């Protein structure tokens, strides 16, 4: 699935969500995730809802069009709750969705808010039983004395119905806010991470979890860092990583001990002293960590850059890609308008040759590792004609602004792309703006 | 560093401190409760800003005094900075009275020498340096009627005290969790 020699071009495919500029807070997309085959695409929003899109069977007669994604299922995953002991509201916002590998006809996903993780089963029903002779039309049971024969109901086709039902609720295991969930390659366990602790769960057992990382200091005054993201290795079921607000990543081996406070590897790049500022600590905080599909690398996202680490080299990343270096001189204003706290995610393409992450002004960036090239693209309604090719964008950092460039001061910091996802096998990407989901695909010649 | 540069850094540090404090206050009313990560980052920025504010003030003070300074005022500078260091490392109880915390922020607490020293120094300084940092409320601030109610609210949610913010001094932002 590598792109043809030369520049890969991306085209608009679809956009989902309301058109009007007045964004309802509940509609703000908070997570996007393809399933393992890429056939299903799930989004979670601030209102606690999950919407799943399904790619239709490919249209063989028109190979230039990949199939569209249409709504498959919508359900309310989490509701707002109130913690009476602490007098705190628990937001229903879906922080993360992770799909389980498919084992039977049904699909399963884990969705989490700040405190509770739920396992949802999404199943199809396209037949229903008919021909009961024990019941009336309206469902009332007939008088048994009137029944003289036994008739077995027959399954007849019906309109497809997709049902989502909560199969497990994993609650009350996190004092702090859950930021990550990750399914293990053993397909039996998963981890959930909050600011200070990581718990290991068995998918079948809801009343118990094992604490595998605890960085809470005895005296909270000594707290210097929190956990910001965690993920299991894609193949090694004993290995996971977690990132911190200090810009470090720790790799842990669950075989070493029950409590993995002692890391097996510590990945940290020494800070460049010339870049020191008031905000150095904030911008070095890692907002996302993702293993490559082949399990040899991992990628981290901090405020200004994306770093790719070789798991065998702890002292520095093998690649560093600047996402929006022109913001370094604007950190003070970004601190004042809270943008400096934005948590951007990042993702790999299927063969680990390209990585992608979001930025401001509805821009998103792709870095081609092999060809050492990067591109900035924009998700906007203006570029949303069917199969319209996206034109690369350029930000003018200073000095003379060329034609078609946009100056840093004109960037809209309210339009941010925090969540992106790449189809595991194909060149299809899902990019979430505030309340819209854009689907782009590469141009098939 | 020149005097003007020191003053600019000083002003910038004060501004950042003021912005940070208002963000900390605002985060109390956020839906979903206080975010530990965000509060930690805010307190780190505040700490940097405070350290830079103090060091730039010291530089300013040193540059402002062309004539030899009295031995007393020199040592006061050193005492002040070493005291703020020890304040940070002293272990303090995690849960505390809300009205105590309000006072701490207001700078009334006797152990908070940072706010006492400028007034003292200015007497010796011929008034070139402002008496007290103006982003902090006056030392004599009393609990206003509105704040009284707020402090009572804090007191009522103290049980368990995991996530309600009961103090704003840098050492105590995190123990409130």
Coordinates of C-alpha atoms in Angstrom, one line a residue, chain A residues 13 58-60 62-68 386-387 441 444:
Chain A
X13 CA -13.9 11.9 0.6
X58 CA -16.1 -2.0 -2.1
X59 CA -17.6 -1.1 -5.4
X60 CA -15.6 -3.2 -7.8
X62 CA -15.7 1.8 -9.9
X63 CA -12.2 1.2 -8.5
X64 CA -11.3 4.9 -8.3
X65 CA -13.8 5.3 -5.5
X66 CA -13.2 3.6 -2.3
X67 CA -16.4 2.9 -0.5
X68 CA -18.0 5.4 1.8
X386 CA -16.0 15.2 -3.8
X387 CA -12.6 13.9 -4.7
X441 CA -8.2 9.1 0.9
X444 CA -5.9 6.5 -6.9

